[in-house]
Amino acid sequence: MNAIKLNNPYATALDGLVIEDPVHAFFDWCKEREQIRIRRESGHPPPWTDDPVFQQGRFLNVFREDDKGSRAVVQFCQAVKDQRSDLVHALFFARWCNHHLTLNMIGAEMLTHPLALQARLRDLGDQWCSEVYPVVPLQWEGKSYDRFTACTELFPQIVPFLLEAIQTADGNVVTATETINATFQMENDFPIFMALIDVSWFFPDLIRPDSPVPSGIGAIPYLDRLQHHLGCADHHEVAEKMIAKQATLWPEAKRSFTPVDIEYLSCECRKYFSYLNGTKRFEGRNLFIPRT
């Protein structure tokens, strides 16, 4: 993702740490994290693992569709899942909001009533959106739109622009992201990317699930380790090789990986090994408190 103007706070997170085989470490992480999810959802009491890092740290699930945020996005879009324009609108709103509790409280049909939507979100105060990733102002026709005004006032007006950018990208999420951000001029285009990659869940002919993806700043340190270990030219080749290796290193997985999985999971591996390296601490939002 475009983060040229942003410093990467994770750039040195793994410095000095020896990971003998980052490929096997990646798949070991996936297997253990998936077993934690299965044990938890099966009703087993915590802890769901003997690994002290997994016991104390917060991590996303291996498969995006198992995370509460993604589940909320999919549920939010159900009423418009067959209408391309309405779906694109719903996905952009959902990823600008990015708060599962808000998405679970409102329906996508409210997006066609912007005044009522604004009133509902204002009732929620600062809790209407999540700060998991930054959503910076965007530009449109010489005007700057903050997070709130972009997803409540602007998006209903520019759905044709968004849909055209997607349709002309030949299924490539990087191309679509760059096309939209050439106009939006966001310092961090991650919300655009998230909305677009979600399109592939509903309309894989618009955004291909196997599309190459950009590298987020949190994933770069681990992707660099994989690139060096595998002798790849770039992170796109890393994704291709890791997807191929799944057949032998984790054939029992419930589905095959796609490029976005490799990117997203590399970020989670960076988090895990940052704890081991002492560059990330079990405190604040990072501290996991199990709930049965």
PDB file of C-alpha atoms in Angstrom:
ATOM      1  CA  MET A   1       0.000   0.000   0.000  1.00  0.00           C
ATOM      2  CA  ASN A   2       1.080   3.559  -0.585  1.00  0.00           C
ATOM      3  CA  ALA A   3       2.856   4.733   2.522  1.00  0.00           C
ATOM      4  CA  ILE A   4       5.551   6.904   0.937  1.00  0.00           C
ATOM      5  CA  LYS A   5       4.806   9.828   3.256  1.00  0.00           C
ATOM      6  CA  LEU A   6       4.510   7.659   6.334  1.00  0.00           C
ATOM      7  CA  ASN A   7       7.369   6.307   8.391  1.00  0.00           C
ATOM      8  CA  ASN A   8       7.284   2.561   8.877  1.00  0.00           C
ATOM      9  CA  PRO A   9       7.252   1.992  12.640  1.00  0.00           C
ATOM     10  CA  TYR A  10       7.740  -1.751  12.056  1.00  0.00           C
ATOM     11  CA  ALA A  11      10.829  -1.513   9.858  1.00  0.00           C
ATOM     12  CA  THR A  12      13.261  -2.641  12.574  1.00  0.00           C
ATOM     13  CA  ALA A  13      10.876  -4.902  14.508  1.00  0.00           C
ATOM     14  CA  LEU A  14      12.751  -8.084  13.597  1.00  0.00           C
ATOM     15  CA  ASP A  15      16.277  -6.677  13.554  1.00  0.00           C
ATOM     16  CA  GLY A  16      18.723  -8.969  15.306  1.00  0.00           C
ATOM     17  CA  LEU A  17      16.310 -11.894  15.535  1.00  0.00           C
ATOM     18  CA  VAL A  18      17.378 -15.182  13.958  1.00  0.00           C
ATOM     19  CA  ILE A  19      14.583 -17.128  12.253  1.00  0.00           C
ATOM     20  CA  GLU A  20      16.249 -20.191  10.793  1.00  0.00           C
ATOM     21  CA  ASP A  21      13.473 -21.051   8.342  1.00  0.00           C
ATOM     22  CA  PRO A  22      10.865 -18.292   7.990  1.00  0.00           C
ATOM     23  CA  VAL A  23       8.832 -20.436   5.572  1.00  0.00           C
ATOM     24  CA  HIS A  24       8.289 -23.251   8.067  1.00  0.00           C
ATOM     25  CA  ALA A  25       7.852 -20.693  10.847  1.00  0.00           C
ATOM     26  CA  PHE A  26       5.060 -19.080   8.801  1.00  0.00           C
ATOM     27  CA  PHE A  27       3.191 -22.361   8.378  1.00  0.00           C
ATOM     28  CA  ASP A  28       3.812 -23.386  11.995  1.00  0.00           C
ATOM     29  CA  TRP A  29       2.247 -20.080  13.056  1.00  0.00           C
ATOM     30  CA  CYS A  30      -0.762 -20.726  10.812  1.00  0.00           C
ATOM     31  CA  LYS A  31      -1.316 -24.249  12.107  1.00  0.00           C
ATOM     32  CA  GLU A  32      -1.174 -23.239  15.764  1.00  0.00           C
ATOM     33  CA  ARG A  33      -3.336 -20.146  15.303  1.00  0.00           C
ATOM     34  CA  GLU A  34      -5.962 -22.180  13.441  1.00  0.00           C
ATOM     35  CA  GLN A  35      -5.997 -24.803  16.174  1.00  0.00           C
ATOM     36  CA  ILE A  36      -6.573 -22.055  18.733  1.00  0.00           C
ATOM     37  CA  ARG A  37      -9.600 -20.865  16.754  1.00  0.00           C
ATOM     38  CA  ILE A  38     -10.983 -24.399  16.464  1.00  0.00           C
ATOM     39  CA  ARG A  39     -10.501 -25.153  20.160  1.00  0.00           C
ATOM     40  CA  ARG A  40     -12.080 -21.871  21.182  1.00  0.00           C
ATOM     41  CA  GLU A  41     -15.089 -22.213  18.877  1.00  0.00           C
ATOM     42  CA  SER A  42     -15.542 -25.807  20.029  1.00  0.00           C
ATOM     43  CA  GLY A  43     -16.107 -24.584  23.566  1.00  0.00           C
ATOM     44  CA  HIS A  44     -12.816 -25.603  25.148  1.00  0.00           C
ATOM     45  CA  PRO A  45     -11.788 -23.423  28.120  1.00  0.00           C
ATOM     46  CA  PRO A  46      -8.718 -21.168  27.867  1.00  0.00           C
ATOM     47  CA  PRO A  47      -5.859 -21.298  27.434  1.00  0.00           C
ATOM     48  CA  TRP A  48      -6.259 -22.790  23.973  1.00  0.00           C
ATOM     49  CA  THR A  49      -2.505 -23.172  23.472  1.00  0.00           C
ATOM     50  CA  ASP A  50       0.697 -23.806  25.406  1.00  0.00           C
ATOM     51  CA  ASP A  51       2.482 -21.055  23.479  1.00  0.00           C
ATOM     52  CA  PRO A  52       3.022 -18.088  25.851  1.00  0.00           C
ATOM     53  CA  VAL A  53       3.043 -15.560  22.986  1.00  0.00           C
ATOM     54  CA  PHE A  54      -0.318 -16.752  21.687  1.00  0.00           C
ATOM     55  CA  GLN A  55      -1.630 -16.804  25.264  1.00  0.00           C
ATOM     56  CA  GLN A  56      -0.780 -13.149  25.852  1.00  0.00           C
ATOM     57  CA  GLY A  57      -0.852 -11.437  22.447  1.00  0.00           C
ATOM     58  CA  ARG A  58      -3.709 -10.464  20.145  1.00  0.00           C
ATOM     59  CA  PHE A  59      -3.674 -11.994  16.672  1.00  0.00           C
ATOM     60  CA  LEU A  60      -6.073 -12.200  13.783  1.00  0.00           C
ATOM     61  CA  ASN A  61      -7.309 -15.563  12.564  1.00  0.00           C
ATOM     62  CA  VAL A  62      -5.544 -17.383   9.759  1.00  0.00           C
ATOM     63  CA  PHE A  63      -8.436 -16.967   7.344  1.00  0.00           C
ATOM     64  CA  ARG A  64      -9.840 -13.464   7.002  1.00  0.00           C
ATOM     65  CA  GLU A  65     -13.389 -14.716   6.755  1.00  0.00           C
ATOM     66  CA  ASP A  66     -13.151 -16.042  10.340  1.00  0.00           C
ATOM     67  CA  ASP A  67     -12.434 -12.637  11.881  1.00  0.00           C
ATOM     68  CA  LYS A  68     -15.313 -10.746  13.476  1.00  0.00           C
ATOM     69  CA  GLY A  69     -14.569  -7.650  11.414  1.00  0.00           C
ATOM     70  CA  SER A  70     -14.780  -9.462   8.097  1.00  0.00           C
ATOM     71  CA  ARG A  71     -17.850 -11.383   9.239  1.00  0.00           C
ATOM     72  CA  ALA A  72     -19.520  -8.070  10.053  1.00  0.00           C
ATOM     73  CA  VAL A  73     -18.623  -6.669   6.618  1.00  0.00           C
ATOM     74  CA  VAL A  74     -20.076  -9.700   4.835  1.00  0.00           C
ATOM     75  CA  GLN A  75     -23.247  -9.597   6.922  1.00  0.00           C
ATOM     76  CA  PHE A  76     -23.591  -5.838   6.409  1.00  0.00           C
ATOM     77  CA  CYS A  77     -23.467  -6.321   2.630  1.00  0.00           C
ATOM     78  CA  GLN A  78     -25.932  -9.201   2.388  1.00  0.00           C
ATOM     79  CA  ALA A  79     -28.885  -7.034   1.340  1.00  0.00           C
ATOM     80  CA  VAL A  80     -26.945  -5.577  -1.609  1.00  0.00           C
ATOM     81  CA  LYS A  81     -24.647  -8.465  -2.491  1.00  0.00           C
ATOM     82  CA  ASP A  82     -26.165  -8.956  -5.946  1.00  0.00           C
ATOM     83  CA  GLN A  83     -26.094  -5.288  -7.030  1.00  0.00           C
ATOM     84  CA  ARG A  84     -22.621  -4.228  -8.047  1.00  0.00           C
ATOM     85  CA  SER A  85     -22.994  -0.483  -7.526  1.00  0.00           C
ATOM     86  CA  ASP A  86     -24.714  -0.855  -4.156  1.00  0.00           C
ATOM     87  CA  LEU A  87     -22.185  -3.458  -3.069  1.00  0.00           C
ATOM     88  CA  VAL A  88     -19.209  -1.233  -3.912  1.00  0.00           C
ATOM     89  CA  HIS A  89     -20.838   1.594  -1.947  1.00  0.00           C
ATOM     90  CA  ALA A  90     -21.437  -0.708   1.019  1.00  0.00           C
ATOM     91  CA  LEU A  91     -17.882  -2.060   1.019  1.00  0.00           C
ATOM     92  CA  PHE A  92     -16.289   1.382   0.920  1.00  0.00           C
ATOM     93  CA  PHE A  93     -18.475   2.540   3.780  1.00  0.00           C
ATOM     94  CA  ALA A  94     -17.728  -0.656   5.715  1.00  0.00           C
ATOM     95  CA  ARG A  95     -13.970  -0.316   5.424  1.00  0.00           C
ATOM     96  CA  TRP A  96     -14.046   3.398   6.255  1.00  0.00           C
ATOM     97  CA  CYS A  97     -16.091   2.545   9.345  1.00  0.00           C
ATOM     98  CA  ASN A  98     -14.284  -0.758  10.030  1.00  0.00           C
ATOM     99  CA  HIS A  99     -16.085  -1.327  13.331  1.00  0.00           C
ATOM    100  CA  HIS A 100     -17.956  -4.600  13.624  1.00  0.00           C
ATOM    101  CA  LEU A 101     -20.294  -3.288  16.331  1.00  0.00           C
ATOM    102  CA  THR A 102     -21.451  -0.384  14.148  1.00  0.00           C
ATOM    103  CA  LEU A 103     -21.846  -2.577  11.076  1.00  0.00           C
ATOM    104  CA  ASN A 104     -23.868  -5.064  13.097  1.00  0.00           C
ATOM    105  CA  MET A 105     -26.221  -2.303  14.259  1.00  0.00           C
ATOM    106  CA  ILE A 106     -27.060  -0.770  10.883  1.00  0.00           C
ATOM    107  CA  GLY A 107     -27.890  -2.178   7.476  1.00  0.00           C
ATOM    108  CA  ALA A 108     -26.529  -1.274   4.056  1.00  0.00           C
ATOM    109  CA  GLU A 109     -29.953   0.049   3.123  1.00  0.00           C
ATOM    110  CA  MET A 110     -29.306   3.002   5.464  1.00  0.00           C
ATOM    111  CA  LEU A 111     -26.567   4.194   3.092  1.00  0.00           C
ATOM    112  CA  THR A 112     -29.272   5.573   0.782  1.00  0.00           C
ATOM    113  CA  HIS A 113     -30.466   7.829   3.617  1.00  0.00           C
ATOM    114  CA  PRO A 114     -27.345   9.887   4.424  1.00  0.00           C
ATOM    115  CA  LEU A 115     -28.969  12.279   6.909  1.00  0.00           C
ATOM    116  CA  ALA A 116     -30.368   9.403   8.957  1.00  0.00           C
ATOM    117  CA  LEU A 117     -27.020   7.614   8.695  1.00  0.00           C
ATOM    118  CA  GLN A 118     -25.134  10.665   9.935  1.00  0.00           C
ATOM    119  CA  ALA A 119     -27.506  11.061  12.853  1.00  0.00           C
ATOM    120  CA  ARG A 120     -27.125   7.405  13.804  1.00  0.00           C
ATOM    121  CA  LEU A 121     -23.334   7.575  13.666  1.00  0.00           C
ATOM    122  CA  ARG A 122     -23.236  10.802  15.667  1.00  0.00           C
ATOM    123  CA  ASP A 123     -25.296   9.069  18.346  1.00  0.00           C
ATOM    124  CA  LEU A 124     -22.432   6.593  18.658  1.00  0.00           C
ATOM    125  CA  GLY A 125     -19.850   9.354  19.119  1.00  0.00           C
ATOM    126  CA  ASP A 126     -16.200   8.407  18.640  1.00  0.00           C
ATOM    127  CA  GLN A 127     -17.156   4.742  18.920  1.00  0.00           C
ATOM    128  CA  TRP A 128     -18.705   4.660  15.430  1.00  0.00           C
ATOM    129  CA  CYS A 129     -15.377   3.708  13.813  1.00  0.00           C
ATOM    130  CA  SER A 130     -12.320   1.608  14.578  1.00  0.00           C
ATOM    131  CA  GLU A 131      -8.728   2.848  14.751  1.00  0.00           C
ATOM    132  CA  VAL A 132      -7.194  -0.513  13.837  1.00  0.00           C
ATOM    133  CA  TYR A 133      -5.758   1.125  10.717  1.00  0.00           C
ATOM    134  CA  PRO A 134      -5.548   4.828   9.812  1.00  0.00           C
ATOM    135  CA  VAL A 135      -8.242   6.373   7.605  1.00  0.00           C
ATOM    136  CA  VAL A 136      -6.812   9.692   6.483  1.00  0.00           C
ATOM    137  CA  PRO A 137      -8.641  12.480   4.592  1.00  0.00           C
ATOM    138  CA  LEU A 138      -9.199  12.098   0.854  1.00  0.00           C
ATOM    139  CA  GLN A 139      -9.442  14.671  -1.929  1.00  0.00           C
ATOM    140  CA  TRP A 140     -12.290  15.085  -4.402  1.00  0.00           C
ATOM    141  CA  GLU A 141     -12.633  17.966  -6.840  1.00  0.00           C
ATOM    142  CA  GLY A 142     -10.509  20.315  -4.789  1.00  0.00           C
ATOM    143  CA  LYS A 143     -12.144  19.538  -1.447  1.00  0.00           C
ATOM    144  CA  SER A 144     -10.838  17.492   1.457  1.00  0.00           C
ATOM    145  CA  TYR A 145     -13.153  14.956   3.078  1.00  0.00           C
ATOM    146  CA  ASP A 146     -12.459  13.532   6.510  1.00  0.00           C
ATOM    147  CA  ARG A 147     -13.423  10.000   7.463  1.00  0.00           C
ATOM    148  CA  PHE A 148     -16.975  10.852   8.495  1.00  0.00           C
ATOM    149  CA  THR A 149     -17.914  13.111   5.593  1.00  0.00           C
ATOM    150  CA  ALA A 150     -16.248  10.840   3.031  1.00  0.00           C
ATOM    151  CA  CYS A 151     -18.297   7.775   3.894  1.00  0.00           C
ATOM    152  CA  THR A 152     -21.592   9.546   4.573  1.00  0.00           C
ATOM    153  CA  GLU A 153     -21.649  12.436   2.063  1.00  0.00           C
ATOM    154  CA  LEU A 154     -19.142  11.735  -0.700  1.00  0.00           C
ATOM    155  CA  PHE A 155     -19.414   7.994  -1.363  1.00  0.00           C
ATOM    156  CA  PRO A 156     -23.120   8.091  -2.336  1.00  0.00           C
ATOM    157  CA  GLN A 157     -22.193  10.585  -5.072  1.00  0.00           C
ATOM    158  CA  ILE A 158     -19.107   8.873  -6.520  1.00  0.00           C
ATOM    159  CA  VAL A 159     -20.104   5.222  -6.757  1.00  0.00           C
ATOM    160  CA  PRO A 160     -19.980   5.387 -10.601  1.00  0.00           C
ATOM    161  CA  PHE A 161     -16.346   6.577 -10.392  1.00  0.00           C
ATOM    162  CA  LEU A 162     -15.445   3.752  -8.000  1.00  0.00           C
ATOM    163  CA  LEU A 163     -17.165   1.110 -10.105  1.00  0.00           C
ATOM    164  CA  GLU A 164     -15.533   2.311 -13.317  1.00  0.00           C
ATOM    165  CA  ALA A 165     -12.092   2.208 -11.675  1.00  0.00           C
ATOM    166  CA  ILE A 166     -12.743  -1.384 -10.647  1.00  0.00           C
ATOM    167  CA  GLN A 167     -14.119  -2.456 -14.010  1.00  0.00           C
ATOM    168  CA  THR A 168     -11.133  -1.046 -15.914  1.00  0.00           C
ATOM    169  CA  ALA A 169      -8.528  -2.669 -13.640  1.00  0.00           C
ATOM    170  CA  ASP A 170      -8.763  -6.096 -15.313  1.00  0.00           C
ATOM    171  CA  GLY A 171      -9.285  -7.786 -11.968  1.00  0.00           C
ATOM    172  CA  ASN A 172      -6.059  -6.402 -10.467  1.00  0.00           C
ATOM    173  CA  VAL A 173      -6.522  -4.948  -6.991  1.00  0.00           C
ATOM    174  CA  VAL A 174      -3.246  -3.000  -7.147  1.00  0.00           C
ATOM    175  CA  THR A 175      -4.292  -1.289 -10.378  1.00  0.00           C
ATOM    176  CA  ALA A 176      -7.731  -0.460  -9.011  1.00  0.00           C
ATOM    177  CA  THR A 177      -6.249   0.900  -5.769  1.00  0.00           C
ATOM    178  CA  GLU A 178      -3.771   3.089  -7.635  1.00  0.00           C
ATOM    179  CA  THR A 179      -6.442   4.374 -10.031  1.00  0.00           C
ATOM    180  CA  ILE A 180      -8.745   5.443  -7.211  1.00  0.00           C
ATOM    181  CA  ASN A 181      -5.969   6.940  -5.108  1.00  0.00           C
ATOM    182  CA  ALA A 182      -4.680   8.959  -8.045  1.00  0.00           C
ATOM    183  CA  THR A 183      -7.824  11.012  -7.387  1.00  0.00           C
ATOM    184  CA  PHE A 184      -8.216  10.530  -3.628  1.00  0.00           C
ATOM    185  CA  GLN A 185      -4.535  11.353  -2.893  1.00  0.00           C
ATOM    186  CA  MET A 186      -4.614   9.549   0.446  1.00  0.00           C
ATOM    187  CA  GLU A 187      -1.294   9.319   2.272  1.00  0.00           C
ATOM    188  CA  ASN A 188      -2.218   5.774   3.249  1.00  0.00           C
ATOM    189  CA  ASP A 189      -4.436   3.970   0.742  1.00  0.00           C
ATOM    190  CA  PHE A 190      -4.998   0.873   2.882  1.00  0.00           C
ATOM    191  CA  PRO A 191      -8.776   1.484   3.317  1.00  0.00           C
ATOM    192  CA  ILE A 192      -9.149   1.619  -0.472  1.00  0.00           C
ATOM    193  CA  PHE A 193      -7.301  -1.670  -0.813  1.00  0.00           C
ATOM    194  CA  MET A 194      -9.389  -3.331   1.904  1.00  0.00           C
ATOM    195  CA  ALA A 195     -12.668  -2.334   0.246  1.00  0.00           C
ATOM    196  CA  LEU A 196     -11.439  -3.528  -3.130  1.00  0.00           C
ATOM    197  CA  ILE A 197     -10.075  -6.884  -2.000  1.00  0.00           C
ATOM    198  CA  ASP A 198     -13.443  -7.515  -0.329  1.00  0.00           C
ATOM    199  CA  VAL A 199     -15.073  -7.126  -3.754  1.00  0.00           C
ATOM    200  CA  SER A 200     -13.422 -10.433  -4.710  1.00  0.00           C
ATOM    201  CA  TRP A 201     -15.595 -12.250  -2.145  1.00  0.00           C
ATOM    202  CA  PHE A 202     -18.744 -11.202  -3.984  1.00  0.00           C
ATOM    203  CA  PHE A 203     -17.690 -10.584  -7.600  1.00  0.00           C
ATOM    204  CA  PRO A 204     -14.445 -12.406  -8.433  1.00  0.00           C
ATOM    205  CA  ASP A 205     -14.826 -11.297 -12.047  1.00  0.00           C
ATOM    206  CA  LEU A 206     -14.335  -7.686 -10.906  1.00  0.00           C
ATOM    207  CA  ILE A 207     -11.415  -8.251  -8.514  1.00  0.00           C
ATOM    208  CA  ARG A 208      -9.670 -11.605  -8.873  1.00  0.00           C
ATOM    209  CA  PRO A 209      -9.007 -13.492  -5.634  1.00  0.00           C
ATOM    210  CA  ASP A 210      -5.589 -14.422  -7.051  1.00  0.00           C
ATOM    211  CA  SER A 211      -4.704 -10.796  -7.829  1.00  0.00           C
ATOM    212  CA  PRO A 212      -1.253  -9.651  -6.712  1.00  0.00           C
ATOM    213  CA  VAL A 213      -1.502  -7.348  -3.711  1.00  0.00           C
ATOM    214  CA  PRO A 214       0.628  -4.485  -2.359  1.00  0.00           C
ATOM    215  CA  SER A 215       2.734  -4.963   0.755  1.00  0.00           C
ATOM    216  CA  GLY A 216       1.496  -3.234   3.886  1.00  0.00           C
ATOM    217  CA  ILE A 217       4.024  -1.627   6.196  1.00  0.00           C
ATOM    218  CA  GLY A 218       3.336  -4.157   8.938  1.00  0.00           C
ATOM    219  CA  ALA A 219       3.978  -7.113   6.651  1.00  0.00           C
ATOM    220  CA  ILE A 220       7.160  -5.847   4.988  1.00  0.00           C
ATOM    221  CA  PRO A 221       9.695  -7.032   7.623  1.00  0.00           C
ATOM    222  CA  TYR A 222       8.503 -10.641   7.438  1.00  0.00           C
ATOM    223  CA  LEU A 223       7.974 -10.581   3.676  1.00  0.00           C
ATOM    224  CA  ASP A 224      11.568  -9.398   3.363  1.00  0.00           C
ATOM    225  CA  ARG A 225      12.706 -12.405   5.420  1.00  0.00           C
ATOM    226  CA  LEU A 226      10.743 -14.736   3.156  1.00  0.00           C
ATOM    227  CA  GLN A 227      12.049 -13.033   0.035  1.00  0.00           C
ATOM    228  CA  HIS A 228      15.656 -13.473   1.127  1.00  0.00           C
ATOM    229  CA  HIS A 229      15.124 -17.083   2.227  1.00  0.00           C
ATOM    230  CA  LEU A 230      13.313 -18.074  -0.981  1.00  0.00           C
ATOM    231  CA  GLY A 231      15.546 -16.045  -3.310  1.00  0.00           C
ATOM    232  CA  CYS A 232      12.606 -14.177  -4.805  1.00  0.00           C
ATOM    233  CA  ALA A 233      12.760 -11.040  -6.888  1.00  0.00           C
ATOM    234  CA  ASP A 234       9.924  -9.310  -5.023  1.00  0.00           C
ATOM    235  CA  HIS A 235       7.033  -9.834  -2.651  1.00  0.00           C
ATOM    236  CA  HIS A 236       4.696 -10.877  -5.445  1.00  0.00           C
ATOM    237  CA  GLU A 237       6.957 -13.830  -6.194  1.00  0.00           C
ATOM    238  CA  VAL A 238       7.088 -14.583  -2.470  1.00  0.00           C
ATOM    239  CA  ALA A 239       3.300 -14.929  -2.444  1.00  0.00           C
ATOM    240  CA  GLU A 240       3.358 -17.258  -5.438  1.00  0.00           C
ATOM    241  CA  LYS A 241       5.971 -19.533  -3.849  1.00  0.00           C
ATOM    242  CA  MET A 242       4.262 -19.598  -0.460  1.00  0.00           C
ATOM    243  CA  ILE A 243       0.946 -20.495  -2.068  1.00  0.00           C
ATOM    244  CA  ALA A 244       2.668 -23.358  -3.896  1.00  0.00           C
ATOM    245  CA  LYS A 245       4.320 -24.575  -0.689  1.00  0.00           C
ATOM    246  CA  GLN A 246       1.001 -24.861   1.123  1.00  0.00           C
ATOM    247  CA  ALA A 247       0.306 -28.089  -0.778  1.00  0.00           C
ATOM    248  CA  THR A 248       3.154 -29.822   1.037  1.00  0.00           C
ATOM    249  CA  LEU A 249       3.523 -27.831   4.266  1.00  0.00           C
ATOM    250  CA  TRP A 250      -0.167 -27.500   5.166  1.00  0.00           C
ATOM    251  CA  PRO A 251      -2.263 -29.667   2.851  1.00  0.00           C
ATOM    252  CA  GLU A 252      -5.005 -30.141   5.467  1.00  0.00           C
ATOM    253  CA  ALA A 253      -5.851 -26.417   5.598  1.00  0.00           C
ATOM    254  CA  LYS A 254      -9.522 -25.699   4.997  1.00  0.00           C
ATOM    255  CA  ARG A 255      -8.783 -23.747   1.819  1.00  0.00           C
ATOM    256  CA  SER A 256      -5.906 -22.656  -0.373  1.00  0.00           C
ATOM    257  CA  PHE A 257      -4.146 -19.384   0.258  1.00  0.00           C
ATOM    258  CA  THR A 258      -4.357 -16.367  -2.042  1.00  0.00           C
ATOM    259  CA  PRO A 259      -1.843 -13.498  -2.306  1.00  0.00           C
ATOM    260  CA  VAL A 260      -3.738 -11.345   0.184  1.00  0.00           C
ATOM    261  CA  ASP A 261      -3.543 -14.185   2.721  1.00  0.00           C
ATOM    262  CA  ILE A 262       0.246 -14.305   2.436  1.00  0.00           C
ATOM    263  CA  GLU A 263       0.517 -10.537   2.902  1.00  0.00           C
ATOM    264  CA  TYR A 264      -1.926 -10.437   5.808  1.00  0.00           C
ATOM    265  CA  LEU A 265      -0.378 -13.442   7.574  1.00  0.00           C
ATOM    266  CA  SER A 266       3.120 -12.064   7.125  1.00  0.00           C
ATOM    267  CA  CYS A 267       1.955  -9.093   9.172  1.00  0.00           C
ATOM    268  CA  GLU A 268       0.706 -11.445  11.883  1.00  0.00           C
ATOM    269  CA  CYS A 269       4.010 -13.343  11.849  1.00  0.00           C
ATOM    270  CA  ARG A 270       5.856 -10.040  12.185  1.00  0.00           C
ATOM    271  CA  LYS A 271       3.746  -9.307  15.268  1.00  0.00           C
ATOM    272  CA  TYR A 272       4.442 -12.744  16.753  1.00  0.00           C
ATOM    273  CA  PHE A 273       8.199 -12.562  16.277  1.00  0.00           C
ATOM    274  CA  SER A 274       8.258  -8.948  17.463  1.00  0.00           C
ATOM    275  CA  TYR A 275       7.082 -10.218  20.840  1.00  0.00           C
ATOM    276  CA  LEU A 276       9.889 -12.784  20.847  1.00  0.00           C
ATOM    277  CA  ASN A 277      12.335 -10.064  19.833  1.00  0.00           C
ATOM    278  CA  GLY A 278      11.220  -7.715  22.596  1.00  0.00           C
ATOM    279  CA  THR A 279      10.256  -4.968  20.139  1.00  0.00           C
ATOM    280  CA  LYS A 280       6.557  -5.407  20.937  1.00  0.00           C
ATOM    281  CA  ARG A 281       5.130  -5.715  24.422  1.00  0.00           C
ATOM    282  CA  PHE A 282       2.091  -7.384  25.956  1.00  0.00           C
ATOM    283  CA  GLU A 283       0.386  -4.230  27.094  1.00  0.00           C
ATOM    284  CA  GLY A 284      -2.580  -2.018  26.270  1.00  0.00           C
ATOM    285  CA  ARG A 285      -4.514  -3.150  23.210  1.00  0.00           C
ATOM    286  CA  ASN A 286      -1.834  -5.767  22.514  1.00  0.00           C
ATOM    287  CA  LEU A 287      -2.646  -7.738  25.645  1.00  0.00           C
ATOM    288  CA  PHE A 288      -5.058 -10.598  25.042  1.00  0.00           C
ATOM    289  CA  ILE A 289      -7.590 -11.327  27.771  1.00  0.00           C
ATOM    290  CA  PRO A 290      -9.449 -14.558  26.931  1.00  0.00           C
ATOM    291  CA  ARG A 291     -13.209 -14.586  26.938  1.00  0.00           C
ATOM    292  CA  THR A 292     -15.061 -17.879  26.730  1.00  0.00           C
TER     293      THR A 292
END
